[in-house]
Coordinates of C-alpha atoms (C1' of nucleotides) in Angstrom, one line a residue:
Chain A
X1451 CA 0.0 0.0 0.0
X1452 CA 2.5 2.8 -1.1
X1453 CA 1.3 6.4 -1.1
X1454 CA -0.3 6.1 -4.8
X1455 CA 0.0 9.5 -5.5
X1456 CA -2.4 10.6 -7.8
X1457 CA -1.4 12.1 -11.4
X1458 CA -2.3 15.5 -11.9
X1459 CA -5.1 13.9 -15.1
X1460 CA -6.5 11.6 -13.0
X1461 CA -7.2 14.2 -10.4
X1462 CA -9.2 15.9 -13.2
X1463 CA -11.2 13.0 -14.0
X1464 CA -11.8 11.9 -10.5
X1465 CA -13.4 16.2 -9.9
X1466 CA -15.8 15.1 -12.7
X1467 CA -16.5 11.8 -11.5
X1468 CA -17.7 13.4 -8.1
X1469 CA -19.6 16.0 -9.5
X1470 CA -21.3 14.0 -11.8
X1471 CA -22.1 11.1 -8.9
X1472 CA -23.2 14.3 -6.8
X1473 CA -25.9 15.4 -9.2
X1474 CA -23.6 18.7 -9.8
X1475 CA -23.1 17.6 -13.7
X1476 CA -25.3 16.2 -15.5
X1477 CA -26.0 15.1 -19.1
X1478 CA -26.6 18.1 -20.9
X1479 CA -24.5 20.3 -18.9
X1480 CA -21.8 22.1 -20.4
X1481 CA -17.9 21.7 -18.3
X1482 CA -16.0 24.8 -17.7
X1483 CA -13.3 25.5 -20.8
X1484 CA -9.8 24.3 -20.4
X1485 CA -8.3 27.1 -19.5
X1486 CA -10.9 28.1 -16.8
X1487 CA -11.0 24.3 -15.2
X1488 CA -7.4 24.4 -15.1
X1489 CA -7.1 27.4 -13.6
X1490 CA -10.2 26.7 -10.8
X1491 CA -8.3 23.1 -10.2
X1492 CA -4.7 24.4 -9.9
X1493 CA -2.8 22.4 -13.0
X1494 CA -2.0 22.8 -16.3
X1495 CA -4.2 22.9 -19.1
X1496 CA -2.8 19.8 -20.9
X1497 CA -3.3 17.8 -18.2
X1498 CA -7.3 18.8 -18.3
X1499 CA -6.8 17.8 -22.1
X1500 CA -5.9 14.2 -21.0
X1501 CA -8.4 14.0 -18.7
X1502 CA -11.6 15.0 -21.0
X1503 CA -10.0 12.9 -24.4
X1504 CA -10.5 10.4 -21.9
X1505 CA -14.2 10.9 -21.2
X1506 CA -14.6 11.7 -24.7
X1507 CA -13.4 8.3 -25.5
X1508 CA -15.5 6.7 -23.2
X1509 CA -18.7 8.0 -24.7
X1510 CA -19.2 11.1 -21.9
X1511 CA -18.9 14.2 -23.3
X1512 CA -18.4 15.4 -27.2
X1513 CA -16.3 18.6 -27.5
X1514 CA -17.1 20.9 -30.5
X1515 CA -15.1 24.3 -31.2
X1516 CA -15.8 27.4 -31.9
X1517 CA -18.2 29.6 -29.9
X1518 CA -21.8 30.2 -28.3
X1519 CA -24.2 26.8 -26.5
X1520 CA -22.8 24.8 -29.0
X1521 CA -19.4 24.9 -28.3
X1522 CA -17.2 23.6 -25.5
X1523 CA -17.1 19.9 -23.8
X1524 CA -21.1 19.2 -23.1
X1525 CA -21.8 15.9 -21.3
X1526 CA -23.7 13.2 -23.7
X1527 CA -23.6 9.8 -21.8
X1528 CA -23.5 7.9 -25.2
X1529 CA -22.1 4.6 -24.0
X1530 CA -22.0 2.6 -27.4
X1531 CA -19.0 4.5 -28.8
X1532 CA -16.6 3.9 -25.5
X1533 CA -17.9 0.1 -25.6
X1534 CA -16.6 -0.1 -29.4
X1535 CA -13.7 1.6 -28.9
X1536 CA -12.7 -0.5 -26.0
X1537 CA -13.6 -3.8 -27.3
X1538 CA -12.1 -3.1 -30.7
X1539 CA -8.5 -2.2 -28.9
X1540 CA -8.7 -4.9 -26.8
X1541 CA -9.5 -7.5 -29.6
X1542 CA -6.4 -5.5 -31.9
X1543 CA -4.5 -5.9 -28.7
X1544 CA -5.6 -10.0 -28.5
X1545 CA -6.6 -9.2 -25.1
X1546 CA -9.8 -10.4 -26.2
X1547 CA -10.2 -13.6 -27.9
X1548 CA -12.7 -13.3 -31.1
X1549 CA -14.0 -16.5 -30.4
X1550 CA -14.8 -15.1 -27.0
X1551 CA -16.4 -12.0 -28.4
X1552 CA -18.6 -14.3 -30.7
X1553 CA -19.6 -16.6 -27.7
X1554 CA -20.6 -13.8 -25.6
X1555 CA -22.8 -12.4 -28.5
X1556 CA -24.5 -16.0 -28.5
X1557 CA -24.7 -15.8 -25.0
X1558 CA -26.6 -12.5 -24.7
X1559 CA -28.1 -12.3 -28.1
X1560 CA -30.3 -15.5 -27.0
X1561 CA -30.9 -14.0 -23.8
X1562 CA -32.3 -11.2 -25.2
X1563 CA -34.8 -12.6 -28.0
X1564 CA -36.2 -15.1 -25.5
X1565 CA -36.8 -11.9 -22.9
X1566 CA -38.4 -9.9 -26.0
X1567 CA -40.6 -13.3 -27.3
X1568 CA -41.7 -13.6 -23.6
X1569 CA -42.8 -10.1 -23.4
X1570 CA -44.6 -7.9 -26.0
X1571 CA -41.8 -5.3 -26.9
X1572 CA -42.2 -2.5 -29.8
X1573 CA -40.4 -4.3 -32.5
X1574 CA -41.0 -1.2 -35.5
X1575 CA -36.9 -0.7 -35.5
X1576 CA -36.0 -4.1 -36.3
X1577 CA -39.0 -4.6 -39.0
X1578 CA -38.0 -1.4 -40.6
X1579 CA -34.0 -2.7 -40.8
X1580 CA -35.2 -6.0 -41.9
X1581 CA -37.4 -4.3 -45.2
X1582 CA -34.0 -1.9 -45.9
X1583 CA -31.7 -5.1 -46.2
X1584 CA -34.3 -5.9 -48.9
X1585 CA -33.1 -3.1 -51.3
X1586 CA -31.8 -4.6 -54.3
X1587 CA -28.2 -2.8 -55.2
X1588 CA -26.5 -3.1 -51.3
X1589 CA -23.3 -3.6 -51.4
X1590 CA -21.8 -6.1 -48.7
X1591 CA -20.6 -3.8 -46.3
X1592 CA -23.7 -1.6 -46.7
X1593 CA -25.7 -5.2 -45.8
X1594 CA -23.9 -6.4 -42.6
X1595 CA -23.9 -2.9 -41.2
X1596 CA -27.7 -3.1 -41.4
X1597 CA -27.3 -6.4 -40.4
X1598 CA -25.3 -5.0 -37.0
X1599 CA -28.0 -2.7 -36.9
X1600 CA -30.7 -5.0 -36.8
X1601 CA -29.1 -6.7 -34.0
X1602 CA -28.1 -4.0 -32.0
X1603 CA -31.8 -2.7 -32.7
X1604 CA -33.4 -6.2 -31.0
X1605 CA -31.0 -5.5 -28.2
X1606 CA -32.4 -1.9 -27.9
X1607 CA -35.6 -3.4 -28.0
X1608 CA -35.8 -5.0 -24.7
X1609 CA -34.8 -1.8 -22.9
X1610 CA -31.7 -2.8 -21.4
X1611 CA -29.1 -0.2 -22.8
X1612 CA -25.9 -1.8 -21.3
X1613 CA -27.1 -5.0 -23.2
X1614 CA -27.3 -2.7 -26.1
X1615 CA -24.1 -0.5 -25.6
X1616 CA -22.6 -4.3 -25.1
X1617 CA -24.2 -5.8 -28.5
X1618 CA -22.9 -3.0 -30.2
X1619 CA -19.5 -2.8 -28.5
X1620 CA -18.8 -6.4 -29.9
X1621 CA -20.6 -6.2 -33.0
X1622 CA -17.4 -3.5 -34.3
X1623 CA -15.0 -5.1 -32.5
X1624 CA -14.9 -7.6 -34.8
X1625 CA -16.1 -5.9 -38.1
X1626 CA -13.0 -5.9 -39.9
X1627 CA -12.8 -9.5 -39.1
X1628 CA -16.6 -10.3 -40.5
X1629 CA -15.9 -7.9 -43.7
X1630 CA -12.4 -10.1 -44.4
X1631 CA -13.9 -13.2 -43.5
X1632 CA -16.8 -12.6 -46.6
X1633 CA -14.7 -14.0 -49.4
X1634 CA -14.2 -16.8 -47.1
X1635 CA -18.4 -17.5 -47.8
X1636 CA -19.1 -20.0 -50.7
X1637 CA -21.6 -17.7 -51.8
X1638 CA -22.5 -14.0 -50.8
X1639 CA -26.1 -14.1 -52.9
X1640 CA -26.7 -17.3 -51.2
X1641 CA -25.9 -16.6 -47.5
X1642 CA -27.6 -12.8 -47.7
X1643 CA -30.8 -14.7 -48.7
X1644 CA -30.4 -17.1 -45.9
X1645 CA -29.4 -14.3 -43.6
X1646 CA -32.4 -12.2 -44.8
X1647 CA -35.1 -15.4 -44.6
X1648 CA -33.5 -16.1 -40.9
X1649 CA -33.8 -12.6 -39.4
X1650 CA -37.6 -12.3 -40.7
X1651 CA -37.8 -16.0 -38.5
X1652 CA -36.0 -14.6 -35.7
X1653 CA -38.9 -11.5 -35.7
X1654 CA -41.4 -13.4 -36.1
X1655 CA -41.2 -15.6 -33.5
X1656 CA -40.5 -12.9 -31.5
X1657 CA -43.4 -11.0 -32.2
X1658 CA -45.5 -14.2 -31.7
X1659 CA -44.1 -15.2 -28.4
X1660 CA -42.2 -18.4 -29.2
X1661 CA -39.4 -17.9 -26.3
X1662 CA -37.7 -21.0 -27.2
X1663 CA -38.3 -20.9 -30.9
X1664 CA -36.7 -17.6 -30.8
X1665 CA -33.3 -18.3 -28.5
X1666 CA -32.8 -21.6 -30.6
X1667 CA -33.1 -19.3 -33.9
X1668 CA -31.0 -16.6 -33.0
X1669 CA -28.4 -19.4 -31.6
X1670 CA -28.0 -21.5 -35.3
X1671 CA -28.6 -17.8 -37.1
X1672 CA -25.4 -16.6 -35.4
X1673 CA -23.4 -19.8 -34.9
X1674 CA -24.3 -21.3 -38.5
X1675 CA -22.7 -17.9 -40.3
X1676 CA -19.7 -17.6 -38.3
X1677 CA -18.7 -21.1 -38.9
X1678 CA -19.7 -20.6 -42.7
X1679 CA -17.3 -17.2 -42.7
X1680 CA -14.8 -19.5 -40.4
X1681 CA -14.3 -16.6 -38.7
X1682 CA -12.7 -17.3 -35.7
X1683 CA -10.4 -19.7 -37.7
X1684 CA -9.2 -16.6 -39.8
X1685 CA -9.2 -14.3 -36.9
X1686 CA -6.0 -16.8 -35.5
X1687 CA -4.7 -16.6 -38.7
X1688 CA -4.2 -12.9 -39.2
X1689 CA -1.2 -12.8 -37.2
Chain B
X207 CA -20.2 12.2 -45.5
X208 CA -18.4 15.5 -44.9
X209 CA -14.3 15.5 -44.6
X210 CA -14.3 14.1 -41.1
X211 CA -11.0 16.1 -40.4
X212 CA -8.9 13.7 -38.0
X213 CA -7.4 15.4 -35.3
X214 CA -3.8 14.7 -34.2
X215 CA -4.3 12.3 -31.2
X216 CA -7.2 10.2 -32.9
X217 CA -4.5 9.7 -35.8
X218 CA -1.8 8.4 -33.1
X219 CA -4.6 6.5 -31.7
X220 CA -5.4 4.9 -35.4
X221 CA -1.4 4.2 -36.3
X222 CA -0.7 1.9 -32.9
X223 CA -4.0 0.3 -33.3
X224 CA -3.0 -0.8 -36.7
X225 CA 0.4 -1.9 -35.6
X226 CA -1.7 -4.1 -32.9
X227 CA -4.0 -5.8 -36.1
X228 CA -0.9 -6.0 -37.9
X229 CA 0.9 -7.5 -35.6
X230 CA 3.7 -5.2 -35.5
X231 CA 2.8 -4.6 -31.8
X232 CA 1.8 -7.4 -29.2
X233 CA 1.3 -7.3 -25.4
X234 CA 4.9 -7.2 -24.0
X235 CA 6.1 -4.8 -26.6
X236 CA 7.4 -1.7 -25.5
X237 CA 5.9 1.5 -27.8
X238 CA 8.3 4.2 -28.7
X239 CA 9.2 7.0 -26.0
X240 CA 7.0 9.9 -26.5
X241 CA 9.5 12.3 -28.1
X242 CA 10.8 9.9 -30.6
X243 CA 7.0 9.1 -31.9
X244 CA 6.3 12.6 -31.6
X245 CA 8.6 13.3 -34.5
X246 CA 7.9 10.2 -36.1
X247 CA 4.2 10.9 -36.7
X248 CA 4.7 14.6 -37.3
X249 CA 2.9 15.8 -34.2
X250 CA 3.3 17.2 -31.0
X251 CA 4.3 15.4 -27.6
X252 CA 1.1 16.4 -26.4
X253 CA -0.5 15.2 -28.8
X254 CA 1.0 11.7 -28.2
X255 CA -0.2 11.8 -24.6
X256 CA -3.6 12.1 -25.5
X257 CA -3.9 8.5 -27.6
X258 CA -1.1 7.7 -24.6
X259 CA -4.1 8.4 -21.6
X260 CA -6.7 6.8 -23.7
X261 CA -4.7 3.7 -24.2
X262 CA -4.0 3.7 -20.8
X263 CA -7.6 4.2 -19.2
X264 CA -8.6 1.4 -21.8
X265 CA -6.4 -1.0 -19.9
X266 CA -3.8 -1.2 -23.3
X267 CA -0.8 0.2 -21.8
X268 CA 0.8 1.0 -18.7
X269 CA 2.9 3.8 -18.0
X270 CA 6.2 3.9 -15.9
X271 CA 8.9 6.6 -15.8
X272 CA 12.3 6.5 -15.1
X273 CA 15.0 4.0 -17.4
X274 CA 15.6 0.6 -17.8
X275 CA 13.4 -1.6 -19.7
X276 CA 10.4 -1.5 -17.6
X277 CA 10.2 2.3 -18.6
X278 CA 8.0 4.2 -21.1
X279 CA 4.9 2.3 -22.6
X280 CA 4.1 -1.3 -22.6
X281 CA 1.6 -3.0 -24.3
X282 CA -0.5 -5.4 -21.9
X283 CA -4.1 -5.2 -22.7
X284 CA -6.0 -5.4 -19.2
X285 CA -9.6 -5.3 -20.1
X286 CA -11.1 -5.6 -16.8
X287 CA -9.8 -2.0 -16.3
X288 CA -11.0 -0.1 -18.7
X289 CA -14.2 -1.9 -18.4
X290 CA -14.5 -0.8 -14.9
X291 CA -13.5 2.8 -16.0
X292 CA -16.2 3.1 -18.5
X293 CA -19.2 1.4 -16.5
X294 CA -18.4 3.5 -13.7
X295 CA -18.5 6.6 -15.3
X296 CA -21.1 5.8 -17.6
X297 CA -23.3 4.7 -14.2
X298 CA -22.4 8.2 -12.8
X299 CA -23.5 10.2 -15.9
X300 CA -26.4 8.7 -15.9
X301 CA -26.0 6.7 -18.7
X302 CA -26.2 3.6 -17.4
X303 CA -29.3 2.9 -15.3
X304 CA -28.5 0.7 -11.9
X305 CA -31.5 -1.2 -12.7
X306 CA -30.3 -2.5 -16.4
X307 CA -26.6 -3.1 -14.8
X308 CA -28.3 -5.2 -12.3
X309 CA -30.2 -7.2 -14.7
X310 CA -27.2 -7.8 -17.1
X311 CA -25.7 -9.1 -14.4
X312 CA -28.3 -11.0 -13.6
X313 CA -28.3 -12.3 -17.1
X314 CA -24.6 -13.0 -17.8
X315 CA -24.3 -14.3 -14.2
X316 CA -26.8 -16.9 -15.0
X317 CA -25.9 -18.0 -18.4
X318 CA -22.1 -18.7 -16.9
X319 CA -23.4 -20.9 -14.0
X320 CA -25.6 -22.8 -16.6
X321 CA -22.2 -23.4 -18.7
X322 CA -19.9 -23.9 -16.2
X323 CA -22.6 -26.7 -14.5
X324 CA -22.9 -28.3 -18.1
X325 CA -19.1 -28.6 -18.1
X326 CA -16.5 -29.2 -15.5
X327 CA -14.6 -26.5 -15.1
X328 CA -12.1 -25.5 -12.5
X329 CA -13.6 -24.4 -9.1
X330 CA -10.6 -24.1 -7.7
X331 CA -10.9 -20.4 -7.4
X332 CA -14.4 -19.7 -6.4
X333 CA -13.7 -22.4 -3.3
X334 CA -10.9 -20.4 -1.8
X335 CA -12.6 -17.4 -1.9
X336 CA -15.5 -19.1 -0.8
X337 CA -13.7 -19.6 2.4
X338 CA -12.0 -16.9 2.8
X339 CA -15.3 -15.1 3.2
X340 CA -15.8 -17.9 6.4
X341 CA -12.9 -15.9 8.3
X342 CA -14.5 -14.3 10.9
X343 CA -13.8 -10.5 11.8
X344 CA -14.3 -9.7 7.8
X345 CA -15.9 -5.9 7.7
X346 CA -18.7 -5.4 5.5
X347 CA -16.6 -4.3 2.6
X348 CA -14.0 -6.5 3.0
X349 CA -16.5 -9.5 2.6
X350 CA -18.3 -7.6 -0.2
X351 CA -15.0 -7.3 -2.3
X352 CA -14.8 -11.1 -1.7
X353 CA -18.3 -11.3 -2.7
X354 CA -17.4 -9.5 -5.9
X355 CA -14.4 -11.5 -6.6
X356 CA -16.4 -14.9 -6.3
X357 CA -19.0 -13.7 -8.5
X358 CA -15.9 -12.7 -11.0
X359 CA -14.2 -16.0 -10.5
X360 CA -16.7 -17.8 -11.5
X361 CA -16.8 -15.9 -14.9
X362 CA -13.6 -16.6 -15.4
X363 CA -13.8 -19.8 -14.9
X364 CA -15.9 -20.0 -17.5
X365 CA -12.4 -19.2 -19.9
X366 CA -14.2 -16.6 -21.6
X367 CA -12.3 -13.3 -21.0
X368 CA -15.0 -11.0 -22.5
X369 CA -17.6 -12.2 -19.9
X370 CA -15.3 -12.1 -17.1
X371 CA -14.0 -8.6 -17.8
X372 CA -18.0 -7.7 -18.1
X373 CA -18.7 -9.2 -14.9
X374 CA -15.7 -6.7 -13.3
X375 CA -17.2 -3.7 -15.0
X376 CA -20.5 -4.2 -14.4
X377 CA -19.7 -5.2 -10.6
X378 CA -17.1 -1.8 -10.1
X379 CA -19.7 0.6 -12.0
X380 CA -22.1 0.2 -8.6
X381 CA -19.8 -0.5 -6.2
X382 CA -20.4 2.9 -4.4
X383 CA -24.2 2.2 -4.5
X384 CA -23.7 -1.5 -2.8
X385 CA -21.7 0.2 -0.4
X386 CA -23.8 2.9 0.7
X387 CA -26.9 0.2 0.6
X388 CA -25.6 -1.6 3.4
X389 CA -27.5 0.3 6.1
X390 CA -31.0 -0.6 4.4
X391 CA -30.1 -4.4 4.9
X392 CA -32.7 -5.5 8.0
X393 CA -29.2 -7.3 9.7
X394 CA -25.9 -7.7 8.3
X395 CA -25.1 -10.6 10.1
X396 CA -28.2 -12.5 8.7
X397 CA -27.8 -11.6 4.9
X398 CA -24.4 -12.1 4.9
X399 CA -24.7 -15.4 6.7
X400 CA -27.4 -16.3 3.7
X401 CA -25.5 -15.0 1.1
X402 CA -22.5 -17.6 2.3
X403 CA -24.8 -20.4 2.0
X404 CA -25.9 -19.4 -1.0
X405 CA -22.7 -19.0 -2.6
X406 CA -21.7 -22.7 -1.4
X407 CA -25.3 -24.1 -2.7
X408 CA -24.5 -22.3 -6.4
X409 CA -20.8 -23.6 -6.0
X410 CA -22.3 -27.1 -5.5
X411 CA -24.8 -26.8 -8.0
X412 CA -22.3 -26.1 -10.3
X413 CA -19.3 -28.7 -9.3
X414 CA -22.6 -31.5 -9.1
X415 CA -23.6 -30.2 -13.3
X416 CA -27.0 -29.4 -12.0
X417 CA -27.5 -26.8 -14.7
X418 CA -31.4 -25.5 -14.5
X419 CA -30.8 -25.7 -10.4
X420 CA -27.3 -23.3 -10.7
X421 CA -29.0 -20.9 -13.1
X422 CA -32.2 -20.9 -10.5
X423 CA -29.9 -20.6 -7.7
X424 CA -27.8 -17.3 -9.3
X425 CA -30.7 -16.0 -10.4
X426 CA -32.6 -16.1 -7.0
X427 CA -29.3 -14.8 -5.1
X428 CA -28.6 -12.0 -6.5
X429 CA -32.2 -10.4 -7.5
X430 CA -32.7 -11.4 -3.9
X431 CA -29.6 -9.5 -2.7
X432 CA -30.6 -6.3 -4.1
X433 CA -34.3 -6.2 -3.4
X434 CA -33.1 -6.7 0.0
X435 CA -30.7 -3.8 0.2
X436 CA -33.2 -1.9 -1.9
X437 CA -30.5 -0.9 -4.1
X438 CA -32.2 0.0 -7.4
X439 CA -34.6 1.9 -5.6
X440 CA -31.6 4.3 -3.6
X441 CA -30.0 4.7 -7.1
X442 CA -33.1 6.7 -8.1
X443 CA -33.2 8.8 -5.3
X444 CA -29.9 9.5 -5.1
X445 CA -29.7 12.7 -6.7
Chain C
dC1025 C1' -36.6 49.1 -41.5
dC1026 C1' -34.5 44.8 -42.8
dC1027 C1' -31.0 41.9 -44.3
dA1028 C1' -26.4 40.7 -45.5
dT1029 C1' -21.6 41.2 -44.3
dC1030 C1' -17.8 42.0 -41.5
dT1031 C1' -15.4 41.7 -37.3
dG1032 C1' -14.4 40.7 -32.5
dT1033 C1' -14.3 37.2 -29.1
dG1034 C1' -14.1 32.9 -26.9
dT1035 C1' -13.6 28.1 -27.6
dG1036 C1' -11.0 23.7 -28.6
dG1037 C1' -6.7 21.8 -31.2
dT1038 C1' -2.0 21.9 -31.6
dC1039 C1' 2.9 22.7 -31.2
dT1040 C1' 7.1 24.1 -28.8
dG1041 C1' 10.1 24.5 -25.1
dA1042 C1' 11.2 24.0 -20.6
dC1043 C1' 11.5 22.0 -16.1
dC1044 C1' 10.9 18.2 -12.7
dA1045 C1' 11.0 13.4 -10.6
dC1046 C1' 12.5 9.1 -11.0
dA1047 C1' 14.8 4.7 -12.3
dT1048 C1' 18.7 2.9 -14.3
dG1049 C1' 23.3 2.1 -15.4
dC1050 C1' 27.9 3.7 -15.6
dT1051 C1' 31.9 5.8 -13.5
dA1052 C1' 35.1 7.4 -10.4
dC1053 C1' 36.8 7.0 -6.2
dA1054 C1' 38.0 5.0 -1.6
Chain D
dT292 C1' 36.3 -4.7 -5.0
dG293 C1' 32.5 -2.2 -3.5
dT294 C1' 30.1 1.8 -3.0
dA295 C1' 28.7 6.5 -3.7
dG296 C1' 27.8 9.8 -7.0
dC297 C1' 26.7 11.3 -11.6
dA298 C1' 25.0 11.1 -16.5
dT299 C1' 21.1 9.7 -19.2
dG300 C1' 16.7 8.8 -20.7
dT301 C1' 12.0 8.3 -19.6
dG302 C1' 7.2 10.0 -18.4
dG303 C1' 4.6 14.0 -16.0
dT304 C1' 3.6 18.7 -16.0
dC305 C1' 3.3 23.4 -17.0
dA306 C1' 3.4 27.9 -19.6
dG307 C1' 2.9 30.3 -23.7
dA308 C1' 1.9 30.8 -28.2
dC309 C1' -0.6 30.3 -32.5
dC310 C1' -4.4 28.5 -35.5
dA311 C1' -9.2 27.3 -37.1
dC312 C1' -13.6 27.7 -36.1
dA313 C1' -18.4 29.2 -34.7
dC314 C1' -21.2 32.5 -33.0
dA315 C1' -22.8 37.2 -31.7
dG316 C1' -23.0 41.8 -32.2
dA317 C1' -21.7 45.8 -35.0
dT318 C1' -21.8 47.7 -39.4
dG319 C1' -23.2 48.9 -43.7
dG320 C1' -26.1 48.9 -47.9
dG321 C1' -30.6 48.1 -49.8

DNA sequence: CCCATCTGTGTGGTCTGACCACATGCTACA
DNA sequence: TGTAGCATGTGGTCAGACCACACAGATGGG
């Protein structure tokens, strides 16, 4: 237990953390400018720099330049783009496993279509992504990142937005694997179709109430297209 | 689809992350000092210390002055850190509602004792701090950091790293609130006395590959816990 | 009177240079 | 030979300067 002393940055952050825990910040709320917060807490204004790319990172405030309301840091709580970022460093970093990432998709992703078949949740976002990944003409990024989206949306769905922060946190994490892995697929006309016919099977039996039905689809809907990408296979590979 | 201007640190930020999916840097590598990519990438120091505090929040790197070979940057990819870091704060803006940590918990906490009961996995971990938490004298954080930590190890047990470095996050982001629930518990020395024998009942569950009775008996501990310490309930009223 | 234009001001974004603290490793001296 | 002291290189921090940008108010022409 040495003294610990606290870096002038994290001294910063930990001020914010406080007022925001305290009620004093809040989303919405504008923070002091640099030069004024570094100032009112005694340090430089770099190290208030290090402390808000942090939180800007992390999904907690979005900074903008310029003048007037607009401007400044302004507190946004938007948790999806620090879950992203984090997961996608940490899988670049091999600190996490892709076929961990996938697993733990499989592992909430079931979770959450049996909780949305077993309740009666508003399911307009997902139907509207499932009719867009309809248009003819979409190239095969364009289609998996409505495909994300249609995930992410179910996820959003049930109400739960760390589930959804989490479903879309892995989802990128592993997007440039999915998007290398597509030449790996016998047949991109073929497996869109299957993809498409699955996710209007996964809805449905949501929207009827078919808890089982629904975690078993979603289970062979996810597993069945990674192994046909072989995915995690590739993913070793790339080193 | 406007010009998207990069700023300096998000395009230090980019160039190490695709030296990580490259392979060009891996955990135990030791990035460049400061100065030296500074003038490598064309940018400023501080500029460098931005993506450097980012990378270092995100559990990516750790810091250490001085000389010598343990100095400067080193790659190491922690997640459970920056996991922690980013529930917490997210909790504290707001953006993460105690009630949907709680029942992602709930959920992933669940699913892992159903897997680990359907396999045999090592226990080994979960059992010692199952009895640690027997030694007498413990103060109520003490034995709740225990708590946390066999809740953790059983994640981990599980060998997925994703999960387990959720189970951390989602654990430190209401830490303060378990703390500072304590006092609504009817007797400490009762619930934590149940919450012993529950933890040795799931353990058992699990060791014995009863899977529906170990997802029954998670499920029951730990929405029992908080409705006892009214938890979810002090989170809203906390501002 | 109204609208467009110009300008001042305050903000974040960046760079430079300087200094400190610290850990290491070498060197000179006893 | 061993130890004390010094040189070096690293992150940590601060101060100051400049730029680009967005807004608000002043200014001018219609």
């Amino acid at each position: 237990m040495s003294a610990e002393t606290e870096r002038a940055w994290e001294y910063v952050l930990r001020t914010i953390e406080t007022d925001l825990l305290s009620g004093a910040l809040k989303p919405g709320d504008r923070l002091p400018p640099e030069r004024t917060l570094a100032a009112h807490l005694s340090v430089g204004r770099s190290s208030v720099r290090e402390a808000f790319r942090v939180l800007e990172v992390l999904g907690l405030i979005r900074t903008a330049s310029g003048s007037g309301p607009q401007a400044g840091a302004i507190i946004v709580a938007t948790p999806s783009g620090g879950m992203s970022a984090l997961m996608r460093l940490q899988v670049a970093a091999t600190g996490f496993a892709v076929a961990d990432i996938v697993s733990t998709r499989l592992l909430l992703e079931t979770s959450v279509a049996a909780e949305l078949a077993a309740t009666d949740a508003d399911t307009t976002a997902p139907r509207q992504l499932l009719s867009a990944m309809d248009s003819p003409g979409l190239s095969e990024a364009e289609f998996l990142a409505l495909d994300a989206q249609f995930h992410v949306s179910l996820a959003e769905a049930s109400g739960n937005v760390v589930v959804a922060a989490m479903m879309a946190g892995l989802r990128s994490s592993i997007e440039s694997y999915v998007l290398r892995a597509v030449p790996n697929l016998e047949s991109w006309e073929r497996t869109s179709a299957r993809l498409r016919t699955e996710h209007a099977a996964i809805l449905a039996a949501i929207e009827s109430g078919q808890v089982a039905e629904a975690r078993e689809l979603v289970h062979d809907h996810i597993s069945h297209y990674y192994a046909e990408s072989h995915l995690t296979r590739d993913a070793a590979s790339v080193a």
